[in-house]
Amino acid sequence: MKYALYTGCTAKESTPELLKSTLEVAKVLGIEIEILEEASCCGASHLQDFDEFLAYVLNARNICLAEKRGLKLVTLCNTCQLMLENTKRKLDSDEEFREKVNEKLKEVGYEYKGTSKVQHFLYAILEDIGLEEISKHVKKPLNSKVAPFYGCHIIRPSKTHDGDNLNENPYKPDAIESLIKVLLGVPVDYESKIKCCGFHVDLQNTELSENLTANALLDANENGAEMIVTPCPLCHLNLDVKQKAAAKKVNKNLKMPVLHLPQLLGLAFGIDKEKLGLNHHIIPL
Amino acid sequence: MEVTFKVYRFNPEFDDKPHYDEYKLEMGEDSVILDALNKIKWEIDGSLSYRRSCRHGICGSCAIKLNGKNVLACKTPIKEAVEQFGNVLIVEPLSKKKEKVIKDLVIDKKDFWDKNAKVKPYLIAEIDEHPTSENLIPPKLVELLEDADYCIACGCCYYTCETIRGGDTEFLGPQALAKTYRFTADVRDEAKKERLELVNELGIGVWDCVKCQGCIEVCPKGVDPFTKITHLHNQIFEEGVAKKNVATKHAEGFVHSIKKHGILDEGMLVLYSEGVNVVRHLPEAIAMFAKGKIKLPWQMPKSKGLDEIQKLIEISQTHELKD
């Protein structure tokens, strides 16, 4: 099994532990990784506000990089996943638009063909490795109550993710829960697991962003979670880095560790905590 | 098909807090949720309150929350709901905020309607009072509306919006913003600039959309308000009405950063967007630095495809940056 890994910007900068732990976990699962070092930023749902066409062109090129290698493009970030998958859906369904984009790509030697699947690491390992195989690598059962926090862009809009995320019901998702169970942890059910962390308005409306972050953390805490796990590094940044500020805002003292999905897998696989980059977290495990 | 309905009940005149009543009903294969509510009201408990009118997915009255998802009761087949959620269906009002619930599933939607009115949801144009023919526009120009005119103002999107849930009471919300787009995209409307200026404000306008995609997910008419919000962002830049603020700078900052590195320089992007106000992030920045979560300028990685990326930006950008 080999993936073309689209790291996104965050895994190379503010969440280096995400890339580190993904590579460690991939090794255990027998996945060969080819990092798309030539890729550009996906625009993170903000570039499109300024120039939607440019966002499509840049993401079409990102997908072309995986197509050229004949590999599935695998993402580590919910927002990257949505941007790339949106681009794929648009280009695959609108021939006229695909031609316009390909005119631009031709100038730098690419042609978008639509041959590569675009899938988040969470759904890629569920599809390609499977729960049964993953369970065989568990050396240190989690034995903890773990709250899944999905983040918006991996479950909504479901029409965009249809099929690629194994037909998840965005109101009753179970992909992360199924992983927590095979890692011998206990998934915590709580209303906020499918809600928004507020990341994308953090700069212009910090109060709103902190409210949403605090709601999620409090909800997980009140439902007995010992830690949160998320497939999105942007949610991680709000829930971990901004936890102190969000908790202060609601007059609570919270110390909720927030793990990236590969870190949770790595812990159960018995991988050393430092190799998983847990030392990079603001709230320690 | 036997289905259990757990229905939210709350009469603020008598109840201190809400409770759920359970009804086990035998429903037909082609019944919709509204049939179940009618059955409860007409055959079991006449005190149940809910709104209903057209029964054909047009009036938007019967919008409710079903297992967490806002839907039109008249347009949601029970069979489909059971496949999605199992055979215990939880029926709740669009908003459970105590002050909003009038009785059971009926809520006060004043905030929603006020915001709808604020965007002047009608065509503004100097027209001949005694026209001799219809004001026709070609189908290609109608396509620009992107189905925004299908909105029935049911409120499903507004009461699922995470910006609203997060307590931003000023935000116009997805319905009013989609309605704004319905007219800014209409070539007959003469108030485009005025409309864009209204939604260009921080707080009430498009920049406070949290991008959760919830409005797309629930819209029973496929209006896709989020995409309309994105297109309003684009129009704001294209029409030159963008004010310099943290949100517009943030959107522009992506182009600068990608041009320079191929990927984002996260730190510089925040500085570019916030200006001197960036100092408010100092405590977090120090904590991040201590944990190896900040790249210093000389450590900033660049994409190996930078030349190609720069060329693509040069030839694909649809309008110029202001600075």
Coordinates of C-alpha atoms in Angstrom, one line a residue:
Chain A
M1 CA 0.0 0.0 0.0
K2 CA 1.4 3.4 -1.0
Y3 CA -0.1 6.9 -0.5
A4 CA 0.7 10.2 -2.0
L5 CA 0.6 12.3 1.2
Y6 CA -0.7 15.8 1.0
T7 CA 0.5 17.1 4.4
G8 CA -1.1 20.5 4.2
C9 CA 0.7 23.5 5.7
T10 CA -0.2 22.9 9.4
A11 CA 1.5 19.5 9.7
K12 CA 4.7 21.2 8.5
E13 CA 4.5 24.1 10.9
S14 CA 2.3 24.4 13.9
T15 CA 1.5 20.7 14.4
P16 CA 4.7 19.0 13.4
E17 CA 3.6 16.1 15.7
L18 CA 0.8 15.3 13.2
L19 CA 3.3 14.5 10.4
K20 CA 5.6 12.7 12.8
S21 CA 2.9 10.4 14.2
T22 CA 1.4 9.7 10.8
L23 CA 4.7 8.5 9.4
E24 CA 5.2 6.3 12.5
V25 CA 1.8 4.8 12.3
A26 CA 2.1 4.2 8.5
K27 CA 5.2 2.2 9.1
V28 CA 3.4 -0.1 11.5
L29 CA 0.5 -0.5 9.1
G30 CA 2.8 -1.3 6.2
I31 CA 1.9 1.9 4.3
E32 CA 4.5 3.5 2.1
I33 CA 4.3 7.3 2.1
E34 CA 5.4 9.6 -0.7
I35 CA 5.1 13.2 0.5
L36 CA 3.9 15.6 -2.1
E37 CA 6.7 18.2 -1.4
E38 CA 5.8 20.1 -4.6
A39 CA 2.2 20.8 -3.4
S40 CA 0.8 24.2 -2.6
C41 CA -1.5 25.3 0.2
C42 CA -5.1 24.3 -0.5
G43 CA -6.3 27.8 0.4
A44 CA -7.8 26.5 3.6
S45 CA -11.3 27.8 2.7
H46 CA -10.1 31.5 2.8
L47 CA -8.2 31.8 -0.5
Q48 CA -11.6 30.9 -2.2
D49 CA -13.1 34.0 -0.6
F50 CA -10.6 36.2 -2.4
D51 CA -10.3 34.3 -5.7
E52 CA -12.3 31.1 -6.1
F53 CA -11.0 30.2 -9.5
L54 CA -7.4 30.5 -8.3
A55 CA -8.2 28.1 -5.5
Y56 CA -9.6 25.6 -7.9
V57 CA -6.5 25.8 -10.2
L58 CA -4.0 25.4 -7.4
N59 CA -5.9 22.4 -5.9
A60 CA -6.3 20.8 -9.4
R61 CA -2.5 20.9 -9.6
N62 CA -2.2 19.3 -6.2
I63 CA -4.4 16.4 -7.3
C64 CA -2.3 16.2 -10.5
L65 CA 0.8 15.5 -8.4
A66 CA -0.8 12.4 -7.1
E67 CA -2.2 11.4 -10.5
K68 CA 1.2 11.6 -12.0
R69 CA 2.4 9.1 -9.4
G70 CA -0.6 6.9 -10.0
L71 CA -1.4 7.1 -6.3
K72 CA -4.3 7.9 -4.0
L73 CA -4.0 11.4 -2.6
V74 CA -4.3 11.2 1.2
T75 CA -4.8 14.2 3.4
L76 CA -4.2 14.9 7.1
C77 CA -6.5 17.9 7.6
N78 CA -10.2 18.2 7.3
T79 CA -10.1 21.5 5.5
C80 CA -7.5 20.4 3.0
Q81 CA -9.7 17.3 2.4
L82 CA -12.7 19.5 1.7
M83 CA -10.9 21.9 -0.5
L84 CA -9.3 19.1 -2.6
E85 CA -12.5 17.0 -2.7
N86 CA -14.6 20.0 -3.7
T87 CA -12.1 20.6 -6.5
K88 CA -12.3 17.0 -7.7
R89 CA -16.1 16.9 -7.6
K90 CA -16.3 20.2 -9.6
L91 CA -13.7 19.1 -12.2
D92 CA -15.2 15.6 -12.6
S93 CA -18.7 16.9 -13.1
D94 CA -18.2 20.1 -15.1
E95 CA -16.4 19.5 -18.4
E96 CA -16.4 23.1 -19.5
F97 CA -14.8 24.2 -16.2
R98 CA -12.3 21.3 -16.3
E99 CA -11.2 22.6 -19.7
K100 CA -10.7 26.1 -18.3
V101 CA -8.6 24.8 -15.5
N102 CA -6.6 22.5 -17.7
E103 CA -5.8 25.5 -20.0
K104 CA -4.0 27.0 -17.0
L105 CA -2.4 23.8 -15.9
K106 CA -1.1 23.1 -19.4
E107 CA 1.2 26.2 -18.9
V108 CA 3.1 24.4 -16.2
G109 CA 3.0 20.9 -17.7
Y110 CA -0.1 19.3 -16.1
E111 CA -3.4 17.9 -17.1
Y112 CA -6.1 17.1 -14.6
K113 CA -7.6 13.7 -15.5
G114 CA -9.5 12.7 -12.4
T115 CA -7.8 9.4 -11.9
S116 CA -6.8 9.8 -8.2
K117 CA -9.0 9.3 -5.3
V118 CA -8.8 12.0 -2.6
Q119 CA -9.3 10.6 0.9
H120 CA -8.6 11.6 4.4
F121 CA -6.1 9.4 6.3
L122 CA -9.0 8.3 8.6
Y123 CA -11.1 6.9 5.8
A124 CA -8.1 5.7 3.8
I125 CA -6.9 3.3 6.5
L126 CA -10.5 2.2 7.2
E127 CA -10.9 1.4 3.5
D128 CA -7.4 0.0 2.7
I129 CA -6.3 -1.6 5.9
G130 CA -9.5 -2.3 7.7
L131 CA -10.4 -2.5 11.4
E132 CA -9.5 -6.2 11.7
E133 CA -6.0 -5.7 10.5
I134 CA -5.6 -2.5 12.6
S135 CA -6.6 -4.4 15.7
K136 CA -3.8 -6.9 15.1
H137 CA -1.2 -4.1 15.9
V138 CA -2.7 -3.1 19.2
K139 CA 0.0 -3.7 21.9
K140 CA -1.1 -1.3 24.6
P141 CA -4.9 -1.1 24.8
L142 CA -6.1 2.4 25.4
N143 CA -8.3 1.6 28.4
S144 CA -9.5 5.2 28.4
K145 CA -12.6 7.1 27.7
V146 CA -11.9 8.9 24.4
A147 CA -14.1 11.7 23.0
P148 CA -14.1 11.8 19.2
F149 CA -14.2 15.3 17.8
Y150 CA -14.9 15.1 14.0
G151 CA -14.6 18.7 12.9
C152 CA -16.9 20.1 10.3
H153 CA -15.0 19.6 7.0
I154 CA -14.7 15.9 7.2
I155 CA -18.4 15.1 7.6
R156 CA -20.1 18.1 5.9
P157 CA -21.3 18.5 3.2
S158 CA -22.0 14.8 2.9
K159 CA -22.8 15.2 -0.8
T160 CA -19.2 16.2 -1.4
H161 CA -17.8 13.4 0.7
D162 CA -20.3 10.8 -0.5
G163 CA -18.5 7.5 -1.0
D164 CA -15.0 8.7 -0.2
N165 CA -15.7 8.8 3.5
L166 CA -17.4 5.4 3.3
N167 CA -20.9 7.0 3.3
E168 CA -20.7 8.4 6.8
N169 CA -23.9 9.9 8.3
P170 CA -22.8 13.4 9.3
Y171 CA -25.4 13.4 12.2
K172 CA -24.4 9.9 13.4
P173 CA -20.8 9.3 12.3
D174 CA -19.0 6.2 13.6
A175 CA -15.6 6.0 11.9
I176 CA -13.6 7.4 14.9
E177 CA -15.7 5.4 17.4
S178 CA -15.0 2.2 15.5
L179 CA -11.3 3.0 15.7
I180 CA -11.4 3.8 19.4
K181 CA -13.1 0.5 20.0
V182 CA -10.5 -1.6 18.1
L183 CA -7.8 0.2 20.0
L184 CA -9.6 -1.0 23.1
G185 CA -10.7 2.4 24.3
V186 CA -14.2 3.5 25.2
P187 CA -15.7 6.1 22.8
V188 CA -17.6 8.9 24.6
D189 CA -20.9 10.0 23.0
Y190 CA -21.6 13.7 23.3
E191 CA -23.5 16.2 21.3
S192 CA -20.5 18.5 20.4
K193 CA -18.6 15.7 18.6
I194 CA -20.1 16.9 15.3
K195 CA -20.1 20.6 16.1
C196 CA -17.7 23.4 15.0
C197 CA -14.6 24.4 17.0
G198 CA -14.7 27.9 15.6
F199 CA -11.2 27.9 14.0
H200 CA -12.1 29.7 10.8
V201 CA -13.3 32.9 12.6
D202 CA -10.7 32.9 15.3
L203 CA -9.0 36.1 14.0
Q204 CA -12.1 38.2 13.2
N205 CA -14.4 37.0 15.9
T206 CA -12.3 35.5 18.7
E207 CA -15.2 35.5 21.2
L208 CA -17.3 33.3 18.9
S209 CA -14.4 31.0 18.3
E210 CA -13.7 30.6 22.0
N211 CA -17.3 30.0 22.8
L212 CA -17.5 27.1 20.3
T213 CA -14.2 25.7 21.5
A214 CA -15.3 26.0 25.2
N215 CA -18.6 24.3 24.4
A216 CA -16.9 21.3 22.9
L217 CA -14.4 20.9 25.6
L218 CA -16.9 21.3 28.4
D219 CA -19.3 18.8 26.7
A220 CA -16.6 16.2 26.4
N221 CA -15.5 16.8 30.0
E222 CA -19.0 16.6 31.4
N223 CA -19.5 13.3 29.6
G224 CA -16.5 11.8 31.3
A225 CA -13.8 12.0 28.5
E226 CA -10.2 11.6 29.6
M227 CA -9.0 12.8 26.2
I228 CA -10.3 14.1 22.9
V229 CA -9.1 12.8 19.5
T230 CA -9.6 14.7 16.3
P231 CA -8.7 14.0 12.6
C232 CA -8.2 17.8 12.0
P233 CA -5.1 19.8 13.0
L234 CA -7.1 23.0 12.8
C235 CA -9.6 21.7 15.4
H236 CA -6.5 20.5 17.4
L237 CA -5.1 24.0 17.4
N238 CA -8.3 25.5 18.8
L239 CA -8.9 22.7 21.3
D240 CA -5.3 22.3 22.6
V241 CA -3.5 25.6 22.0
K242 CA -6.5 27.8 22.8
Q243 CA -7.9 25.6 25.5
K244 CA -6.6 27.8 28.3
A245 CA -8.2 31.0 26.9
A246 CA -11.5 29.2 26.0
A247 CA -11.7 27.7 29.5
K248 CA -11.0 31.0 31.1
K249 CA -13.8 32.6 29.2
V250 CA -16.3 30.2 30.7
N251 CA -14.7 30.3 34.1
K252 CA -13.6 26.7 34.1
N253 CA -10.3 25.0 34.8
L254 CA -9.8 22.5 32.0
K255 CA -6.9 20.2 31.3
M256 CA -8.1 18.0 28.5
P257 CA -5.5 16.4 26.3
V258 CA -6.3 16.6 22.6
L259 CA -4.7 14.0 20.4
H260 CA -4.4 13.8 16.6
L261 CA -5.9 10.7 15.2
P262 CA -2.5 9.0 14.3
Q263 CA -1.3 9.7 17.8
L264 CA -4.1 7.7 19.3
L265 CA -3.4 4.8 16.9
G266 CA 0.3 5.1 17.8
L267 CA -0.3 5.0 21.5
A268 CA -2.3 1.8 21.2
F269 CA 0.4 0.4 18.8
G270 CA 2.9 0.9 21.6
I271 CA 4.9 3.6 19.8
D272 CA 7.1 5.8 22.0
K273 CA 5.3 9.0 23.1
E274 CA 8.1 11.2 21.9
K275 CA 8.1 9.6 18.5
L276 CA 4.4 10.5 18.3
G277 CA 5.3 14.1 19.2
L278 CA 3.2 14.3 22.3
N279 CA 5.8 16.6 23.7
H280 CA 4.5 19.3 21.3
H281 CA 1.1 19.6 23.0
I282 CA 0.2 22.5 25.2
I283 CA -2.0 20.3 27.3
P284 CA 0.0 17.3 28.2
L285 CA -1.3 13.7 28.1
Chain B
M1 CA -43.4 -0.3 10.3
E2 CA -43.3 0.3 14.1
V3 CA -41.4 3.5 15.0
T4 CA -40.9 5.2 18.4
F5 CA -41.1 8.9 18.3
K6 CA -39.6 10.8 21.3
V7 CA -41.2 14.2 21.0
Y8 CA -40.0 17.3 22.8
R9 CA -42.7 18.8 25.0
F10 CA -42.5 22.1 26.7
N11 CA -45.3 24.5 27.7
P12 CA -43.6 27.5 29.3
E13 CA -46.9 28.5 30.9
F14 CA -46.9 25.4 33.1
D15 CA -43.6 23.5 32.8
D16 CA -40.3 24.4 34.6
K17 CA -38.3 22.4 32.1
P18 CA -38.9 20.4 28.9
H19 CA -39.5 16.7 28.8
Y20 CA -39.9 14.1 26.0
D21 CA -43.1 12.1 25.4
E22 CA -42.7 8.7 23.7
Y23 CA -45.2 7.4 21.1
K24 CA -44.9 4.0 19.5
L25 CA -46.7 4.3 16.2
E26 CA -47.4 1.9 13.3
M27 CA -46.7 3.9 10.2
G28 CA -47.1 3.2 6.5
E29 CA -44.1 2.6 4.3
D30 CA -44.6 5.9 2.5
S31 CA -45.4 8.1 5.5
V32 CA -43.5 11.2 6.3
I33 CA -42.7 12.7 9.7
L34 CA -45.6 15.1 9.5
D35 CA -48.0 12.1 9.2
A36 CA -46.7 10.9 12.5
L37 CA -47.1 14.3 14.2
N38 CA -50.6 14.5 12.8
K39 CA -51.4 11.0 14.1
I40 CA -50.2 11.9 17.6
K41 CA -52.2 15.1 17.6
W42 CA -55.4 13.7 16.1
E43 CA -55.5 10.3 17.7
I44 CA -53.4 10.4 20.9
D45 CA -52.7 13.8 22.4
G46 CA -54.4 16.9 21.0
S47 CA -52.3 19.2 23.1
L48 CA -49.2 18.6 20.9
S49 CA -48.3 21.9 19.2
Y50 CA -46.4 22.2 15.9
R51 CA -46.6 24.3 12.8
R52 CA -47.8 23.0 9.5
S53 CA -49.4 24.4 6.4
C54 CA -48.8 23.4 2.7
R55 CA -47.7 19.8 3.2
H56 CA -45.7 20.0 -0.1
G57 CA -42.3 21.4 1.0
I58 CA -43.1 24.9 -0.1
C59 CA -44.2 26.9 2.9
G60 CA -41.4 25.9 5.3
S61 CA -43.8 26.0 8.3
C62 CA -43.2 22.4 9.5
A63 CA -39.4 22.7 9.9
I64 CA -38.3 20.7 13.0
K65 CA -35.1 19.0 14.3
L66 CA -35.0 15.3 13.7
N67 CA -32.2 13.4 15.5
G68 CA -30.2 16.6 15.4
K69 CA -30.8 17.4 11.8
N70 CA -33.1 20.3 10.8
V71 CA -35.7 19.0 8.2
L72 CA -39.1 19.7 6.8
A73 CA -41.5 17.3 8.5
C74 CA -43.6 17.1 5.4
K75 CA -40.7 16.2 3.1
T76 CA -38.9 13.6 5.2
P77 CA -40.0 10.0 4.6
I78 CA -40.1 8.0 7.9
K79 CA -38.5 5.1 6.1
E80 CA -35.5 7.2 5.1
A81 CA -35.2 8.6 8.6
V82 CA -35.2 5.1 10.1
E83 CA -32.5 4.0 7.7
Q84 CA -30.4 7.0 8.7
F85 CA -31.1 7.0 12.5
G86 CA -32.7 3.7 13.5
N87 CA -36.3 3.3 14.7
V88 CA -36.2 5.7 17.6
L89 CA -36.7 9.2 16.1
I90 CA -36.2 12.2 18.3
V91 CA -38.4 15.2 17.2
E92 CA -37.4 18.6 18.6
P93 CA -38.0 22.3 17.8
L94 CA -35.4 24.0 15.5
S95 CA -34.1 25.8 18.6
K96 CA -34.3 24.5 22.2
K97 CA -33.3 27.8 23.7
K98 CA -35.9 28.3 26.5
E99 CA -36.8 31.8 25.5
K100 CA -37.5 30.8 22.0
V101 CA -39.9 27.9 22.6
I102 CA -43.5 29.1 22.4
K103 CA -44.9 25.6 23.0
D104 CA -43.6 22.1 22.1
L105 CA -42.3 22.3 18.5
V106 CA -43.3 25.9 17.9
I107 CA -40.6 28.5 18.3
D108 CA -40.6 32.3 18.0
K109 CA -38.7 33.0 14.8
K110 CA -38.6 36.8 15.1
D111 CA -34.8 37.0 15.0
F112 CA -34.9 35.0 11.8
W113 CA -37.6 37.1 10.1
D114 CA -36.0 40.4 11.2
K115 CA -32.7 39.4 9.5
N116 CA -34.6 38.3 6.4
A117 CA -36.2 41.7 6.3
K118 CA -33.0 43.6 6.9
V119 CA -31.5 42.4 3.6
K120 CA -34.5 43.8 1.7
P121 CA -35.5 40.5 0.1
Y122 CA -37.0 41.9 -3.0
L123 CA -35.8 43.3 -6.4
I124 CA -34.9 47.0 -6.2
A125 CA -35.1 48.7 -9.6
E126 CA -36.6 51.6 -11.3
I127 CA -39.2 50.0 -13.4
D128 CA -41.9 51.2 -15.7
E129 CA -45.2 51.3 -13.8
H130 CA -47.1 50.4 -16.9
P131 CA -44.9 48.0 -18.8
T132 CA -46.0 46.8 -22.2
S133 CA -44.0 43.6 -22.0
E134 CA -42.4 41.3 -19.4
N135 CA -38.9 42.1 -18.2
L136 CA -37.3 39.1 -19.6
I137 CA -33.7 38.0 -19.1
P138 CA -31.9 35.2 -21.0
P139 CA -31.6 31.8 -19.3
K140 CA -27.8 32.2 -19.0
L141 CA -28.3 35.2 -16.7
V142 CA -30.9 33.3 -14.7
E143 CA -28.3 30.6 -14.2
L144 CA -26.1 33.1 -12.3
L145 CA -28.6 33.0 -9.4
E146 CA -27.5 29.4 -8.9
D147 CA -30.9 28.3 -7.5
A148 CA -30.7 30.9 -4.7
D149 CA -34.3 31.8 -5.5
Y150 CA -35.5 28.3 -4.4
C151 CA -35.2 29.4 -0.7
I152 CA -38.5 29.0 1.1
A153 CA -37.3 30.7 4.3
C154 CA -38.0 27.6 6.5
G155 CA -35.2 28.5 8.9
C156 CA -33.5 25.1 8.8
C157 CA -30.1 26.6 7.9
Y158 CA -30.4 29.5 10.3
Y159 CA -31.1 27.4 13.3
T160 CA -28.3 24.9 12.5
C161 CA -25.7 27.7 11.8
E162 CA -22.7 27.4 14.2
T163 CA -22.1 31.1 14.2
I164 CA -25.6 31.6 15.6
R165 CA -25.2 28.7 18.0
G166 CA -21.9 30.2 19.2
G167 CA -23.8 33.3 20.4
D168 CA -23.3 35.8 17.6
T169 CA -26.8 37.3 17.7
E170 CA -26.0 40.0 15.1
F171 CA -24.9 37.6 12.3
L172 CA -27.4 37.7 9.5
G173 CA -27.2 34.0 9.0
P174 CA -27.1 31.7 5.9
Q175 CA -30.7 32.3 4.8
A176 CA -30.5 36.1 4.7
L177 CA -27.0 36.0 3.1
A178 CA -28.2 33.5 0.4
K179 CA -31.2 35.9 -0.2
T180 CA -28.7 38.8 -0.5
Y181 CA -26.8 36.8 -3.2
R182 CA -30.1 36.0 -4.9
F183 CA -30.3 39.8 -5.7
T184 CA -26.6 40.7 -6.1
A185 CA -26.5 38.0 -8.8
D186 CA -29.6 39.3 -10.5
V187 CA -28.7 41.6 -13.4
R188 CA -32.1 43.4 -13.0
D189 CA -31.4 44.5 -9.4
E190 CA -30.0 48.0 -9.0
A191 CA -28.9 47.8 -5.4
K192 CA -25.9 45.4 -5.7
K193 CA -23.4 47.8 -4.2
E194 CA -25.7 48.7 -1.3
R195 CA -26.4 45.0 -0.6
L196 CA -22.7 44.1 -0.7
E197 CA -21.8 47.0 1.7
L198 CA -24.4 45.7 4.1
V199 CA -23.0 42.2 4.2
N200 CA -19.4 43.3 4.1
E201 CA -19.5 44.3 7.8
L202 CA -17.8 42.2 10.4
G203 CA -20.3 40.8 12.9
I204 CA -23.5 40.9 10.9
G205 CA -22.0 39.9 7.5
V206 CA -20.4 37.3 5.4
W207 CA -17.0 37.4 7.2
D208 CA -18.4 35.9 10.4
C209 CA -19.5 32.7 8.7
V210 CA -17.7 29.9 10.6
K211 CA -17.6 27.7 7.4
C212 CA -19.1 24.7 9.2
Q213 CA -21.1 23.7 6.1
G214 CA -24.1 22.9 8.2
C215 CA -26.4 25.1 6.0
I216 CA -25.6 23.1 3.0
E217 CA -26.4 19.9 4.8
V218 CA -29.8 20.8 6.0
C219 CA -31.3 23.0 3.2
P220 CA -34.4 21.1 2.0
K221 CA -34.3 22.9 -1.3
G222 CA -30.7 22.5 -2.2
V223 CA -29.9 26.2 -2.1
D224 CA -26.4 25.7 -0.7
P225 CA -26.2 29.0 1.3
F226 CA -22.5 28.5 2.0
T227 CA -21.5 28.7 -1.6
K228 CA -23.6 31.8 -1.9
I229 CA -21.7 33.3 1.0
T230 CA -18.4 32.5 -0.8
H231 CA -19.7 34.1 -3.9
L232 CA -20.6 37.2 -1.9
H233 CA -17.0 37.3 -0.6
N234 CA -15.9 37.2 -4.2
Q235 CA -18.3 39.9 -5.3
I236 CA -17.1 42.1 -2.4
F237 CA -13.6 42.0 -3.8
E238 CA -14.6 42.2 -7.4
E239 CA -16.8 45.2 -6.9
G240 CA -14.1 47.0 -4.9
V241 CA -16.2 47.4 -1.8
A242 CA -13.9 45.3 0.5
K243 CA -13.0 47.3 3.6
K244 CA -9.6 46.7 5.0
N245 CA -10.2 44.5 8.1
V246 CA -8.8 41.4 9.6
A247 CA -11.0 39.1 7.5
T248 CA -10.4 40.7 4.1
K249 CA -6.7 41.0 4.9
H250 CA -6.7 37.3 5.9
A251 CA -8.3 36.2 2.6
E252 CA -5.8 38.3 0.6
G253 CA -2.9 37.2 2.8
F254 CA -3.3 33.7 1.5
V255 CA -2.3 34.9 -2.0
H256 CA 0.8 36.7 -0.7
S257 CA 1.9 33.7 1.4
I258 CA 1.4 31.1 -1.3
K259 CA 3.2 33.4 -3.8
K260 CA 6.2 33.5 -1.5
H261 CA 6.4 30.0 -0.1
G262 CA 3.9 27.8 -2.0
I263 CA 2.6 26.9 1.4
L264 CA 1.4 29.2 4.1
D265 CA 3.6 31.1 6.5
E266 CA 1.2 30.7 9.3
G267 CA 2.9 33.2 11.6
M268 CA 3.3 35.9 9.0
L269 CA -0.3 35.4 7.8
V270 CA -1.6 36.2 11.3
L271 CA 0.7 39.3 11.4
Y272 CA -0.4 40.4 7.9
S273 CA -4.1 40.0 8.9
E274 CA -4.0 41.5 12.3
G275 CA -1.3 44.2 12.0
V276 CA -0.3 45.6 15.4
N277 CA -3.2 43.8 17.0
V278 CA -1.2 40.6 16.7
V279 CA 0.3 41.3 20.1
R280 CA -2.9 39.9 21.7
H281 CA -1.7 36.4 20.6
L282 CA 1.6 36.8 22.5
P283 CA 0.8 34.4 25.4
E284 CA -0.3 31.6 23.0
A285 CA 2.7 32.3 20.7
I286 CA 5.1 32.0 23.6
A287 CA 3.5 28.7 24.7
M288 CA 3.6 27.4 21.1
F289 CA 7.2 28.4 20.7
A290 CA 8.2 26.5 23.8
K291 CA 6.5 23.4 22.4
G292 CA 8.2 23.7 19.0
K293 CA 5.0 24.7 17.2
I294 CA 6.3 27.9 15.6
K295 CA 8.6 28.2 12.6
L296 CA 11.0 31.1 12.7
P297 CA 11.3 33.0 9.4
W298 CA 14.6 31.2 8.5
Q299 CA 13.1 27.8 9.2
M300 CA 10.1 28.4 7.0
P301 CA 9.8 25.6 4.5
K302 CA 9.0 26.3 0.8
S303 CA 7.2 24.1 -1.6
K304 CA 9.5 22.3 -4.1
G305 CA 7.1 23.4 -6.8
L306 CA 7.3 27.1 -6.1
D307 CA 8.1 28.2 -9.7
E308 CA 5.0 26.4 -11.0
I309 CA 2.8 27.7 -8.3
Q310 CA 3.9 31.3 -8.9
K311 CA 3.3 30.9 -12.6
L312 CA -0.2 29.5 -12.0
I313 CA -1.0 32.4 -9.6
E314 CA 0.2 34.9 -12.3
I315 CA -2.0 33.4 -15.0
S316 CA -5.0 32.4 -13.0
Q317 CA -5.7 35.2 -10.6
T318 CA -9.0 36.8 -11.6
H319 CA -8.4 40.2 -10.0
E320 CA -5.6 42.1 -8.5
L321 CA -4.5 42.4 -4.9
K322 CA -4.9 45.9 -3.5
D323 CA -1.3 45.9 -2.0

